[in-house]
Short mmCIF file of C-alpha atoms and ligand atoms in Angstrom, two decimals:
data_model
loop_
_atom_site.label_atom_id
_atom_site.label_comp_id
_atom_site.label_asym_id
_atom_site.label_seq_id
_atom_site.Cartn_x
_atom_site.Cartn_y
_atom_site.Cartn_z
CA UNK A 1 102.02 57.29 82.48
CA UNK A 2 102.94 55.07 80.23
CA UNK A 3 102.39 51.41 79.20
CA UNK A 4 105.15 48.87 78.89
CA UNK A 5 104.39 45.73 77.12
CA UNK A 6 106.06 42.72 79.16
CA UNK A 7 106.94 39.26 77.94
CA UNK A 8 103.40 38.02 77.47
CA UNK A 9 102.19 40.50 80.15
CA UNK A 10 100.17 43.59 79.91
CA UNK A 11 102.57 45.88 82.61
CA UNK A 12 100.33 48.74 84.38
CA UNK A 13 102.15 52.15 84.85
CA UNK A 14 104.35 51.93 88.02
CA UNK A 15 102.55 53.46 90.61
CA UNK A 16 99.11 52.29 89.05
CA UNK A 17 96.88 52.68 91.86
CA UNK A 18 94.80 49.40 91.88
CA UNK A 19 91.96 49.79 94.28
CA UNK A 20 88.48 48.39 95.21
CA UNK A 21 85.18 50.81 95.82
CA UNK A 22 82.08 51.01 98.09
CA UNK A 23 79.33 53.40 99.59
CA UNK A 24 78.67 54.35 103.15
CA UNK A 25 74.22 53.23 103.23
CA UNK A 26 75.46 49.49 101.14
CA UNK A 27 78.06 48.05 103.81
CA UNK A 28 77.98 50.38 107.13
CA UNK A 29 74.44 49.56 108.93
CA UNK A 30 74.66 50.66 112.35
CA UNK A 31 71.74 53.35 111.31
CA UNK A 32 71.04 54.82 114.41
CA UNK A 33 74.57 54.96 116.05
CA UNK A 34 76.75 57.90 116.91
CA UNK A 35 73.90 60.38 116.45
CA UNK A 36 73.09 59.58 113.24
CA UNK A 37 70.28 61.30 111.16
CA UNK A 38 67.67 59.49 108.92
CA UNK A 39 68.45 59.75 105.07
CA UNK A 40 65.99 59.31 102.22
CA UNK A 41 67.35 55.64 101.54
CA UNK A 42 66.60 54.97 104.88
CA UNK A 43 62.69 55.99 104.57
CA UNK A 44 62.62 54.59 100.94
CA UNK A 45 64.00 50.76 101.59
CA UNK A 46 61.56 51.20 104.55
CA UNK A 47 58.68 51.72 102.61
CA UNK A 48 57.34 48.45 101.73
CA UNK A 49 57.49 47.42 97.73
CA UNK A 50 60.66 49.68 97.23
CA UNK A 51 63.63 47.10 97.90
CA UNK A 52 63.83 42.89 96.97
CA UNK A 53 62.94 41.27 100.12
CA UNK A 54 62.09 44.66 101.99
CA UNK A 55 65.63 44.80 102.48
CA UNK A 56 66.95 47.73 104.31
CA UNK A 57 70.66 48.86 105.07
CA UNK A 58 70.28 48.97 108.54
CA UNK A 59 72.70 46.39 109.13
CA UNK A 60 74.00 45.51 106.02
CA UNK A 61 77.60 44.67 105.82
CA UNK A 62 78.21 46.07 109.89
CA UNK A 63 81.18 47.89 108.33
CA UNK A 64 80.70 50.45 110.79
CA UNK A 65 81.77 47.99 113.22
CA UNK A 66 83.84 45.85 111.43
CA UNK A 67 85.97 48.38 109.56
CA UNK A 68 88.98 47.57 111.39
CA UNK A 69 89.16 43.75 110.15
CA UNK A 70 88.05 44.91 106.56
CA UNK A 71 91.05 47.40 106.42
CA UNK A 72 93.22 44.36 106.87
CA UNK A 73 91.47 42.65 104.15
CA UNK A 74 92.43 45.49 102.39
CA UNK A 75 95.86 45.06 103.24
CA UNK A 76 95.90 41.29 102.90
CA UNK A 77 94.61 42.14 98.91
CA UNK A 78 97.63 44.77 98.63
CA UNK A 79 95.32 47.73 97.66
CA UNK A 80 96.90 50.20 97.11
CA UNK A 81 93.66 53.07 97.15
CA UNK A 82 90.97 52.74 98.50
CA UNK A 83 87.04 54.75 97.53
CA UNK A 84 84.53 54.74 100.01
CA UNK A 85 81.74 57.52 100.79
CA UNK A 86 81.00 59.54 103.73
CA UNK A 87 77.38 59.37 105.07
CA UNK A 88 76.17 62.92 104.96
CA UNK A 89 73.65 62.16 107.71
CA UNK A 90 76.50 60.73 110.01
CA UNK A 91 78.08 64.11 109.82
CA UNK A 92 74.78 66.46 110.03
CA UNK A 93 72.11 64.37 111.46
CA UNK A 94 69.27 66.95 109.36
CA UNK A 95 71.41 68.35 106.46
CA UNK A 96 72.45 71.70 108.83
CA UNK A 97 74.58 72.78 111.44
CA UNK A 98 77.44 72.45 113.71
CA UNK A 99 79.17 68.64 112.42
CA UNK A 100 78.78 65.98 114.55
CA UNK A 101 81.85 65.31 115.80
CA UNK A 102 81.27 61.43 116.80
CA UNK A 103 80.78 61.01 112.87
CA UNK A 104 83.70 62.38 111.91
CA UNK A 105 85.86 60.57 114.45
CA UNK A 106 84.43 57.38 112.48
CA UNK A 107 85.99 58.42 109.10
CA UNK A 108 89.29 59.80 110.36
CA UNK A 109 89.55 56.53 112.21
CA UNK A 110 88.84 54.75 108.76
CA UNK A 111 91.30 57.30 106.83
CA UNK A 112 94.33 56.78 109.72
CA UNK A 113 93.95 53.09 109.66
CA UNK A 114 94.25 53.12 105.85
CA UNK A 115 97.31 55.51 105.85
CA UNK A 116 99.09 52.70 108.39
CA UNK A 117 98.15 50.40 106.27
CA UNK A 118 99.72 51.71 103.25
CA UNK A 119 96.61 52.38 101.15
CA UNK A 120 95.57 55.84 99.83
CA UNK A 121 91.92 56.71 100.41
CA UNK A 122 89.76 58.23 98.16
CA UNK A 123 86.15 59.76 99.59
CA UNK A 124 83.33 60.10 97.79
CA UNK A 125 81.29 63.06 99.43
CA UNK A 126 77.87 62.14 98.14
CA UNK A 127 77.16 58.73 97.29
CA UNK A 128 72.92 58.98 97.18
CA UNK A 129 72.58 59.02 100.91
CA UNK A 130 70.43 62.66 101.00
CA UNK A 131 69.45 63.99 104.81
CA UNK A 132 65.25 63.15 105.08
CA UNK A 133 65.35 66.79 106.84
CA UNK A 134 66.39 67.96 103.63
CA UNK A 135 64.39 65.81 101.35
CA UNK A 136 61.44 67.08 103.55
CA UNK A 137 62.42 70.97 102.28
CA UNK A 138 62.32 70.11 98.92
CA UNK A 139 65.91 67.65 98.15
CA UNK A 140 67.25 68.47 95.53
CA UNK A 141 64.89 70.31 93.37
CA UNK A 142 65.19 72.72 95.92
CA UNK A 143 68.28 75.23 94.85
CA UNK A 144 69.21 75.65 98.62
CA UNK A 145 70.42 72.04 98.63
CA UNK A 146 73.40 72.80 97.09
CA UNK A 147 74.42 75.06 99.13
CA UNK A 148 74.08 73.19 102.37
CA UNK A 149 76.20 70.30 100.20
CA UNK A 150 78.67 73.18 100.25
CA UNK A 151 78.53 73.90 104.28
CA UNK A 152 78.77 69.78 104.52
CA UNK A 153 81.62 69.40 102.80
CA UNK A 154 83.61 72.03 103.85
CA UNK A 155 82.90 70.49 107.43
CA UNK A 156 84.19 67.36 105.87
CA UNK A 157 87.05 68.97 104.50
CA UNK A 158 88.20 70.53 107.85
CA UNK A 159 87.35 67.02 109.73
CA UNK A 160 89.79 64.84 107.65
CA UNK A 161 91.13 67.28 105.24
CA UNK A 162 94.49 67.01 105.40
CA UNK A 163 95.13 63.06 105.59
CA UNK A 164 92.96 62.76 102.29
CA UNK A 165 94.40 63.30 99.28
CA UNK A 166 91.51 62.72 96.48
CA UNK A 167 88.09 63.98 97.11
CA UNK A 168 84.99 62.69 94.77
CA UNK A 169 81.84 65.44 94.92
CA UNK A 170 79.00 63.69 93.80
CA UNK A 171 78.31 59.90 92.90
CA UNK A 172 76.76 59.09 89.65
CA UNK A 173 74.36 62.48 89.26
CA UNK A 174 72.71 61.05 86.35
CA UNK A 175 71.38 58.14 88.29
CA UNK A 176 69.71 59.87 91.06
CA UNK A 177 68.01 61.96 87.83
CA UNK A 178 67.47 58.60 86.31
CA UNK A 179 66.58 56.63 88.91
CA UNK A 180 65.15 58.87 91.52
CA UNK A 181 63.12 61.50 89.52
CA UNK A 182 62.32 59.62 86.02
CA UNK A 183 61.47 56.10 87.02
CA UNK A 184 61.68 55.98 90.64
CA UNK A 185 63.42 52.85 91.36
CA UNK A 186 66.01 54.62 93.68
CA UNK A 187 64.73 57.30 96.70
CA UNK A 188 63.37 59.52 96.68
CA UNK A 189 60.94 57.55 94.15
CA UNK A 190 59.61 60.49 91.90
CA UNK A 191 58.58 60.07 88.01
CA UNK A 192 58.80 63.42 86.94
CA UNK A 193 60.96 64.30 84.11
CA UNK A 194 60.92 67.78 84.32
CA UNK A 195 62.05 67.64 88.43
CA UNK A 196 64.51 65.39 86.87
CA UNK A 197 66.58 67.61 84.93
CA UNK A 198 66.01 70.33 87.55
CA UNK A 199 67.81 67.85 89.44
CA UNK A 200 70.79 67.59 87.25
CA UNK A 201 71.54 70.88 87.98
CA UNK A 202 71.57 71.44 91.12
CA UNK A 203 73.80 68.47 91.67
CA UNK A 204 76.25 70.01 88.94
CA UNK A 205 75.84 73.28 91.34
CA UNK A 206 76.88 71.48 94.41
CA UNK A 207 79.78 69.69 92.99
CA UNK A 208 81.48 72.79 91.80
CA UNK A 209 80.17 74.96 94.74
CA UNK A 210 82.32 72.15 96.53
CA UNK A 211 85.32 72.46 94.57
CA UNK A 212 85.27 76.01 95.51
CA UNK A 213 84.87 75.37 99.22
CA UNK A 214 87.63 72.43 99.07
CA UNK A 215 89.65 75.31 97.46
CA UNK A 216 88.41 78.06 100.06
CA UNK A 217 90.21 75.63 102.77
CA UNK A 218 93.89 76.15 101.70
CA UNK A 219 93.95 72.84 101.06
CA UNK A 220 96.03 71.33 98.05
CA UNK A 221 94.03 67.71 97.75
CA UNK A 222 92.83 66.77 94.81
CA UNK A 223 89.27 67.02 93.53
CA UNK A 224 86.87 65.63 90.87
CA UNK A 225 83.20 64.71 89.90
CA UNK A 226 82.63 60.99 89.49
CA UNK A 227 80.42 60.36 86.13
CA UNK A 228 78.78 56.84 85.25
CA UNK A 229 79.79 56.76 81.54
CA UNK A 230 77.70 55.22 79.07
CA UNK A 231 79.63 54.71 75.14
CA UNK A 232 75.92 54.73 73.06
CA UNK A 233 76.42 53.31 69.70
CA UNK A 234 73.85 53.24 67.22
CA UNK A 235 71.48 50.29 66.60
CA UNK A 236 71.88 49.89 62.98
CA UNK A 237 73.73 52.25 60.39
CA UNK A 238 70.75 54.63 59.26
CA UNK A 239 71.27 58.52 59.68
CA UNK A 240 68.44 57.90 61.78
CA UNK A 241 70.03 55.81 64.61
CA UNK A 242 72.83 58.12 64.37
CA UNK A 243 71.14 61.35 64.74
CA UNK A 244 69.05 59.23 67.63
CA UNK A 245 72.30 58.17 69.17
CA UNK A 246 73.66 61.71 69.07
CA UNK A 247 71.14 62.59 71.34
CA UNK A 248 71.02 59.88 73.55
CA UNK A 249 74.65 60.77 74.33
CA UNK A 250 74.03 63.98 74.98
CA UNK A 251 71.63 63.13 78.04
CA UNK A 252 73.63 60.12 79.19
CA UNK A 253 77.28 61.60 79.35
CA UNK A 254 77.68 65.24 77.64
CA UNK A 255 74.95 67.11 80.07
CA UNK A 256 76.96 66.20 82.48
CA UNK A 257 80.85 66.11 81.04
CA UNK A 258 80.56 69.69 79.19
CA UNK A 259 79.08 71.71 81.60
CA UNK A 260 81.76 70.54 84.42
CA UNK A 261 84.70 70.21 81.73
CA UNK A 262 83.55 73.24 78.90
CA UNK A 263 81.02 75.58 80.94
CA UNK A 264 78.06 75.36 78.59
CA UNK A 265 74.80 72.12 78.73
CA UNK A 266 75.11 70.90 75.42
CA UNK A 267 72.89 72.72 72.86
CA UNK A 268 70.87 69.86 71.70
CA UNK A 269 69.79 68.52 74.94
CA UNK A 270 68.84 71.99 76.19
CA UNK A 271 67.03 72.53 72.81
CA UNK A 272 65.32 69.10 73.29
CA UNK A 273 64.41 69.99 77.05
CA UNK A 274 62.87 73.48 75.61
CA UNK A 275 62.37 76.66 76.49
CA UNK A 276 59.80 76.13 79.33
CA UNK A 277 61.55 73.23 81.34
CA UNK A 278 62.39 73.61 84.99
CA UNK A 279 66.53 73.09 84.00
CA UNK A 280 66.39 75.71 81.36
CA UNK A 281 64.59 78.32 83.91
CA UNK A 282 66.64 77.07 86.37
CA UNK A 283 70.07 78.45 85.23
CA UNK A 284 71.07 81.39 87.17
CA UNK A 285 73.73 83.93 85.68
CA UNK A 286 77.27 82.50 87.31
CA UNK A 287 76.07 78.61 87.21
CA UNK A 288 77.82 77.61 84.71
CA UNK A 289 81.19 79.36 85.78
CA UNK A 290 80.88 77.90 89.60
CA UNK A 291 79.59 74.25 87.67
CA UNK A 292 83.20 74.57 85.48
CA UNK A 293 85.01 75.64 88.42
CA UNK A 294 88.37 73.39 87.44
CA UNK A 295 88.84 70.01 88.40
CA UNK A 296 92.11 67.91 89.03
CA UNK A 297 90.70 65.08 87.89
CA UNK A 298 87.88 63.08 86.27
CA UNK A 299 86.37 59.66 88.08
CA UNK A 300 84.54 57.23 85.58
CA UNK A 301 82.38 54.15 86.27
CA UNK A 302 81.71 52.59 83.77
CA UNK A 303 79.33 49.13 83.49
CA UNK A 304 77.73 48.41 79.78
CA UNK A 305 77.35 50.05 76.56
CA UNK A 306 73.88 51.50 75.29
CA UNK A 307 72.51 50.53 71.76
CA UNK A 308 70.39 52.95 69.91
CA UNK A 309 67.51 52.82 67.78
CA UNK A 310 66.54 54.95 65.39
CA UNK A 311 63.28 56.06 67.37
CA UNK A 312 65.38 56.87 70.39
CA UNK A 313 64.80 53.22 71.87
CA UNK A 314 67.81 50.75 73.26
CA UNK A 315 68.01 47.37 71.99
CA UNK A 316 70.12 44.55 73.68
CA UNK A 317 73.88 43.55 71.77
CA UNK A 318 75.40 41.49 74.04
CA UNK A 319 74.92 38.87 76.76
CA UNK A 320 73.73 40.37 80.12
CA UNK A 321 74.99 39.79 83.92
CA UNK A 322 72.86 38.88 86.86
CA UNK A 323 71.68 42.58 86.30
CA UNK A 324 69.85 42.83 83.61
CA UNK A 325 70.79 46.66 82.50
CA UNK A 326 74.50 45.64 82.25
CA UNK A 327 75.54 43.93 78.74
CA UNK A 328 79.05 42.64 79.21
CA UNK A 329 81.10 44.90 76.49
CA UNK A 330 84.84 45.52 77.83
CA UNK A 331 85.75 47.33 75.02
CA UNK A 332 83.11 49.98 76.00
CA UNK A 333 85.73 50.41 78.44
CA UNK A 334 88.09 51.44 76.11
CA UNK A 335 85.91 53.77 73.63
CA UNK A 336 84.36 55.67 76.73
CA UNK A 337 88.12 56.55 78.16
CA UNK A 338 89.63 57.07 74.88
CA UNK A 339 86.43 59.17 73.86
CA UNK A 340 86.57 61.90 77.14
CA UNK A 341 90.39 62.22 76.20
CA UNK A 342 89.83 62.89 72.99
CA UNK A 343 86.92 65.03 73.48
CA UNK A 344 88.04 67.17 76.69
CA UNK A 345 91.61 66.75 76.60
CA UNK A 346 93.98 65.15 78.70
CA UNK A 347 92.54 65.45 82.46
CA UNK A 348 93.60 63.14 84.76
CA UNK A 349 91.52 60.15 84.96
CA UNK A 350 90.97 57.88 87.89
CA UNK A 351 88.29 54.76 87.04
CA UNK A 352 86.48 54.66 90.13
CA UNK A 353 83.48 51.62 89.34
CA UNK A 354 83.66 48.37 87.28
CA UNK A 355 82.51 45.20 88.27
CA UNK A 356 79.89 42.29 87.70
CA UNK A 357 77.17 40.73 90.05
CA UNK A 358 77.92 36.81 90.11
CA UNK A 359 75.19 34.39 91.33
CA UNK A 360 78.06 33.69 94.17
CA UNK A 361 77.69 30.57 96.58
CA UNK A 362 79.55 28.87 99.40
CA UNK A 363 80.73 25.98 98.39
CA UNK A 364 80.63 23.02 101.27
CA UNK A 365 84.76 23.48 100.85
CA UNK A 366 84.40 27.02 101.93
CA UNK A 367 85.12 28.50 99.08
CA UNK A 368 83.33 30.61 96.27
CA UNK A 369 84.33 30.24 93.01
CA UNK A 370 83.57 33.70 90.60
CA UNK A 371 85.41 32.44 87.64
CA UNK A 372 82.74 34.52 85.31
CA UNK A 373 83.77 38.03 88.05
CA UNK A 374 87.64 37.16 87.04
CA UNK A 375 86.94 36.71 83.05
CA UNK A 376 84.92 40.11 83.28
CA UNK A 377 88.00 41.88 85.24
CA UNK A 378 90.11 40.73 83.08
CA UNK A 379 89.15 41.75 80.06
CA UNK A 380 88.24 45.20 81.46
CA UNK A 381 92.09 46.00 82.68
CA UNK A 382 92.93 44.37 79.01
CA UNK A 383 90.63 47.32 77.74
CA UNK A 384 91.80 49.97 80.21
CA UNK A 385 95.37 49.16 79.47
CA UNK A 386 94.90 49.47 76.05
CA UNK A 387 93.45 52.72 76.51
CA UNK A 388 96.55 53.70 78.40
CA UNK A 389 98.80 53.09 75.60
CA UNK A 390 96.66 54.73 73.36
CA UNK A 391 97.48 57.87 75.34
CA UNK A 392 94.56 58.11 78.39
CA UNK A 393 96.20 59.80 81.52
CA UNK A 394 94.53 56.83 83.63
CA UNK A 395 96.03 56.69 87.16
CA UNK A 396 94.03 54.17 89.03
CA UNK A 397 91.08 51.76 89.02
CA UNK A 398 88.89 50.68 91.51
CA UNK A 399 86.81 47.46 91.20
CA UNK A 400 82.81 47.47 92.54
CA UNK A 401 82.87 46.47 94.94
CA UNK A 402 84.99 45.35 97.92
CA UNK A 403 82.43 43.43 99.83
CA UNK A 404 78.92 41.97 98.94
CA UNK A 405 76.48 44.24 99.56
CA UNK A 406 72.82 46.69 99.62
CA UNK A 407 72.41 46.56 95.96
CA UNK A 408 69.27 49.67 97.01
CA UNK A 409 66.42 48.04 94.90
CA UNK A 410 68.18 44.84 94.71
CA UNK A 411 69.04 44.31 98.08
CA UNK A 412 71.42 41.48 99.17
CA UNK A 413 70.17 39.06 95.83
CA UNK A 414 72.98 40.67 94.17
CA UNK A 415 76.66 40.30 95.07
CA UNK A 416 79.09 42.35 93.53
CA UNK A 417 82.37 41.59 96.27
CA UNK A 418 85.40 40.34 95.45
CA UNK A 419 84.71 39.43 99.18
CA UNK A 420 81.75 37.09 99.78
CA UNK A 421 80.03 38.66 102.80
CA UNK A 422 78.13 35.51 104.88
CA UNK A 423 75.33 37.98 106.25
CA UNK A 424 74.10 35.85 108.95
CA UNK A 425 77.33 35.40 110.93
CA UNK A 426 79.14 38.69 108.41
CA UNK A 427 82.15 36.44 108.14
CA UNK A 428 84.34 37.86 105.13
CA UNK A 429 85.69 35.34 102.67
CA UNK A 430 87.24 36.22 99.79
CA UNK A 431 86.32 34.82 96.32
CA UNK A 432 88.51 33.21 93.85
CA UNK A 433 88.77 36.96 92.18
CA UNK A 434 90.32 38.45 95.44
CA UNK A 435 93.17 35.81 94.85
CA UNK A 436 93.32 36.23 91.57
CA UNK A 437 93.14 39.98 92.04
CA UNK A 438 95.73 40.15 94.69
CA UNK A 439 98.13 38.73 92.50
CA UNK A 440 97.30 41.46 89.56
CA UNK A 441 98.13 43.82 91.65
CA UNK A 442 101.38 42.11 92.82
CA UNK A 443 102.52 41.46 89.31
CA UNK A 444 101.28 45.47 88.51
CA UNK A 445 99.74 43.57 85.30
CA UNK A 446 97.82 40.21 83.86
C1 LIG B 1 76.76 52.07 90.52
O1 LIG B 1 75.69 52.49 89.73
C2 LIG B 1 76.60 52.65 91.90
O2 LIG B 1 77.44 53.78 92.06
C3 LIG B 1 76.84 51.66 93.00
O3 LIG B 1 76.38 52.19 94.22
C4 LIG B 1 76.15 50.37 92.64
O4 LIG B 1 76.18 49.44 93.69
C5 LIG B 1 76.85 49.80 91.43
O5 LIG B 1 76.81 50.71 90.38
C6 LIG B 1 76.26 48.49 90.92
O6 LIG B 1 74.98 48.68 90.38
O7 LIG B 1 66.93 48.64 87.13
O8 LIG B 1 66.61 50.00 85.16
O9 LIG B 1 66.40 51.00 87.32
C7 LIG B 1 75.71 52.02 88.39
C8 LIG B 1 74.55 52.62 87.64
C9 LIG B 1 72.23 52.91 88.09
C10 LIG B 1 73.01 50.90 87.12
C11 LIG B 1 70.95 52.23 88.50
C12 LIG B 1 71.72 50.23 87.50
C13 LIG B 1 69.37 50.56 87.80
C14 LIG B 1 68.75 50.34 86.47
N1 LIG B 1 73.33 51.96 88.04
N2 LIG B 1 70.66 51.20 87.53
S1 LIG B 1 67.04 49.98 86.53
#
């Protein structure tokens, strides 16, 4: 694609498909409809101290039920894709088995209604949302898990396979090994760094043993693995921060980059892991080659930058959202899709998260006015069409998130819609960044 400068405009590629994203446990609820199973988010926002407020996504946005007025908001915003992800215990109530077809009939009702409405859907197969059954025989630090990821998505494949063109493995692995296994503010709540990176590869194992399965089907959909990116600069200019930095990459974006895009862990993270750790002992001959099985594309969310000391710490550069791990940098947007061109070659790219929590209210005039959510857009498609014209093979870009939503430790305190979602009545009303969003995508530019 290419970028054409407009009088005073920044013109998207035609075709550029402008999208909004969410998950299956933030905006679905209905947790024990249709036969569905228990997942691990389910026990873990259940278990008291883990979540803001206790909050659980039991009912959270009622997408489940209201998914046929949110596809016309959809419409009404003139998406043109749409990313959402399939709950894994929806489809196999305990990880296993024959797919339950009341489940499926949920997404392929979700998938027709956003062919008729003109908007391409993208599924994410994994978006955190683990079977408890499987949790309970180990999750995954138990090798075995990857292979049942396999058996799920192939049922998913043959359930809505051929009315979905783009299929997403697994969301984010580095922040269930972050989050889940090092510091425990996500489920399953471990703080163990060496389950951790035992983790990260057997998530890598079940995203390509997917790709092979997707393949397996016949099918010619597309498929990718969707990576939160983090650019890490270096804190000051010593050959210490940069050496420190180096590294600090290489466990934020290459461990998981080159072994799906070049077939090898990169040598200084394994060397840093050692000999003895559980990933290193973990690698079984033929990993790497089913890990590098090819992709047709690469999804990247990216949020905030990461500034590096020369100890291996993170200082703070720039002003911070509601959130306060996200420093608002847009043109980290730029370096990290410039940087996997340059650095993997010209794979398709699809972004498939950016966004910004806004302390959004109802105003008494019914509105709710996100001015700081529109600035932050903004300058994000500035940076992402700059990176087009420097050459990046970006295709489409999907803002987090559609709706308010389960923030998982947050809970509801943090809204990240371009839709305000009013949970006590869950009436939909869009912010002033839907508007101003709608009309981005009806000009193709800013
Ligand atoms: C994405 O993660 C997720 O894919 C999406 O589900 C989520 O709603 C969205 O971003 C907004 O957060 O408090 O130090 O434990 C982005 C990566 C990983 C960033 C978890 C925040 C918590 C940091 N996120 N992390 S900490």
């Amino acid at each position: 694609p290419t970028a054409t400068p407009g009088a005073g405009t920044l013109r998207f590629p035609r075709d550029f498909g402008w999208g909004a994203a969410t998950s299956a446990y933030q905006i679905e609820g209905a947790a024990k409809e249709d036969g569905r199973g228990e997942s691990i988010w389910d026990t873990f926002s259940r278990t008291p101290g883990r979540t803001r407020n206790g909050d659980t996504g039991d009912v959270a946005a009622d997408h489940y039920h209201r998914w046929s007025e949110d596809l016309d908001l959809m419409r009404d915003l003139g998406l043109r894709s749409y990313r959402f992800s399939v709950s894994w215990p929806r489809i196999q109530a305990d990880g296993t088995g024959r797919p339950n077809q009341r489940g499926l009939d949920f997404y392929r009702r979700l998938v027709d209604g956003l062919h008729e409405r003109g908007i391409a859907p993208m599924v994410t197969l994994f978006h955190w949302d683990l079977p408890q059954s499987l949790q309970d025989a180990g999750g995954w630090e138990n090798r075995d898990t990857a292979y049942r990821f396999a058996d799920y998505a192939d049922a998913v494949f043959r359930g809505l396979g051929d009315q979905v063109p783009v299929w997403l493995t697994v969301n984010e692995p580095k922040t269930v090994v972050q989050n889940g296994y090092l510091w425990g503010h996500h489920a399953p709540g471990r703080q163990d760094p060496d389950a951790a990176y035992l983790v990260a590869h057997h998530l890598q194992l079940a995203h390509g043993l997917a790709v092979r399965a997707l393949r397996a089907t016949g099918s010619t959909a597309r498929i990718g693995p969707a990576f939160n990116l983090h650019p890490c600069y270096p804190a000051d200019d010593t050959p210490a921060a940069a050496a420190a930095t180096r590294l600090y990459d290489g466990y934020e974006n290459r461990l998981y980059l080159d072994s799906v895009l070049t077939g090898a862990y990169p040598a200084d993270v394994l060397a840093d892991l050692g000999e003895e750790s559980r990933l290193v002992r973990g690698i079984a001959d033929g990993d790497l080659e089913i890990i590098s099985s090819p992709v047709d594309l690469l999804a990247v969310q990216y949020y905030t930058p990461i500034y590096v000391t020369a100890d291996g710490g993170t200082v703070q550069r720039w002003a911070t959202s509601e959130a306060e791990w996200q420093q608002i940098h847009p043109e980290g947007m730029y370096d990290i899709l410039t940087r996997v061109t340059r650095d993997y070659g010209p794979v398709p790219i699809t972004v498939t998260e950016n966004g910004l929590p806004c302390p959004d209210v109802l105003g008494a005039d019914g509105t709710v006015d996100d001015a700081g959510r529109i600035a932050f857009l903004r300058d994000h498609f500035a940076a992402a069409h700059r990176a087009i014209a420097a050459g990046v093979p970006l295709e489409s870009y999907h803002v987090w998130s559609l709706l308010d939503n389960f923030e998982w430790a947050e809970g509801y305190d943090q809204r990240w819609g371009l839709v305000y979602v009013d949970y006590a009545t869950q009436r939909r009303i869009p912010k002033r960044s839907a508007h101003w969003y709608q009309r981005v995508i009806s000009d193709n530019g800013l």
